[in-house]
């Protein structure tokens, strides 16, 4: 143990002997780690945003539908309201929120223009904590009850239709008897979405009003569920499937395959970049250690002649690179933490909102360092870095003393 | 040739370049391992940059060509205000004349007119809202790929037939097959009800989810009579000889149409602003990554340059004491670095070009993310594009950054004092 402490001291002194060289390699390691962590945090921020959007827009953690609804989301594929077994499961403390909805394709007409939308009939109170809509109304009011006669439309859609708060619009959709059902609504609220696509895609009315308009009675299109803990998702899906055997119960990962694919893509990008940065940095590290070893050929020869074992020399050199890596890691992680702290309010992309939307992003992206990525980056750099310093260390240790001392 | 012929560093006349070169080359191979490692670092960075930049530019090209080729076109002539608010009455009145004028502009390779309206589409059992597009059946295939992606049936047969082709997703939502009838219900120009009964003759799958989900195409003449448009159209779609030609073709069309009031010429990057911004954003992330890589490589090899000077301090001291000019020595050192960098970049660029060319022929498949790529109008197989820009951009950046690093140790030589230097270890 004392021997190791001595070796460590020798290593520290050697590292500090040539400060400039040490500083330069520290910058290389630090910048590499900083870029790795920062890029991973950006990618995770993007992923989180995509996933958050997928879940909070309307999907929730999981949904139940009548079989066939996903292929043909019309009034022909509805289900009766959940039975008591299902209600018992949904009313348990694992569930953060759940709601039933009527959700069908529809057309909205103002006096100026027409647009295709998805008509969503909601229980206003139940949507709190489940979807974005409860907190998204920025002008006017939210719906009061399932039988509210008002309609909420997105700000962008209102623009496009040339309508506004207090004006009337007509919603048309297909009723259960296959005729066109239509109903006039007064716009009681304008909502803002994180993405323009959301504002254009959905209009919200009371579930009771929608059911009356479509002739659905108390049948619904979907049940959406938000869990308190996302990790319980697989087991909850299994239980709900058992409780409601006639329904299709699917987690958000199945319902939103795009979000899932983006997450997979992000993961691949992160690791590709990690490896490229590591290789670029490793060349510098190996070269620096090789130089540090070469210029001390005589010193190592002398030490060996005095009886120091080759193994200890090898250990000392590996220690030196450990010290460099450790200091570089501290610098890199510190720099990354500082950068992320500066950006903790998010990066505002609203000036590129349409471009952001193309990549599935909202208007603000919050870089989020995931512990796994930081550990991965540091692990990769430190573990492989130490391994790559074994070669210079081995060269230092294998010198024959006499040859090394007499050589100049 | 001996050193004397080339001019000795000690002689009063200026030493020749060959002498510099020989000294630099010899110094370089004094420590072959270090030189090779440094060379590999530079080559590695060059390979990565050439490949990634080619992938990126190839991807952007594919994205843009995909997005504009399907439906939008290179540029469009529209009535002022139509792009922001697609109103039926914001139309081009003298369409035939405008089209004829645009067709004479050099660089225009294809042209077609369209009219558009949002309407309700009903099949026997379903009703959906959809974008109805009136097209010229004979000209449309030259500006859009939709006519070529008919999966079932055929494209519109004549200019005034009561026919329609429907996007695949919309057809399945409406439970339609080829031969079925649809009813289009919308608002005519005068506010009255516009009705058209059409026979579905084809179902297309353009690959762009948005189009496949909500587009119905019908002959322009039938559209104009159903929606009471007369001979007005909404957009005149233009294809040009290539993406590079778009800006000046757009300018030329604007000049040609100067006397037609209320018309605007919009380029693809104005029509598809999201695409342009998305590319700008992706490029910004790319530059961040490349800058980080170049920085790390530069610092990685800065040590090599520095050490090759430091370990020769004594030798340099002796040379200075003998009267060699510091400028000569620092030039040799810079030349050393330059040779090393150029060699590394040459190898790296060649290897990168080889790798890219191979991928350019075979393509890189992203089998599991096909749907995701389609959303960005990218094909399932990506082909990196190797051109002068993608080949030189990365290596040039590396050269600039590393040469700047190489100047740093060379500067030290000028500050060396012979006596102290000779005493150095």
XYZ file of C-alpha atoms in Angstrom, chain A residues 8 39 77 100 112 139 164 167 171 173 184 216 237 240 253 270 272 286 318 329 331-332 343 358 365 367 381-382:
28
model
C 1.279 7.757 -6.987
C -24.114 16.385 -27.251
C -65.235 1.146 -33.641
C -62.542 8.318 -21.574
C -64.450 31.610 -44.405
C -57.541 32.875 -24.249
C -61.881 33.618 -33.052
C -67.490 33.121 -33.005
C -68.299 20.647 -36.952
C -68.452 14.198 -38.882
C -72.689 24.357 -34.453
C -73.077 7.363 -29.629
C -50.712 -3.118 -19.508
C -55.530 -4.136 -17.931
C -44.365 2.790 -27.379
C -24.780 9.309 -29.063
C -21.275 6.851 -32.582
C -0.990 7.609 -26.327
C -0.311 3.878 -15.871
C -12.554 14.186 -16.557
C -12.408 19.537 -16.259
C -14.683 18.076 -18.939
C -28.842 26.461 -20.461
C -39.726 18.731 -38.595
C -35.502 22.242 -25.991
C -30.720 19.726 -22.647
C -12.659 7.725 -21.782
C -11.148 6.557 -18.489
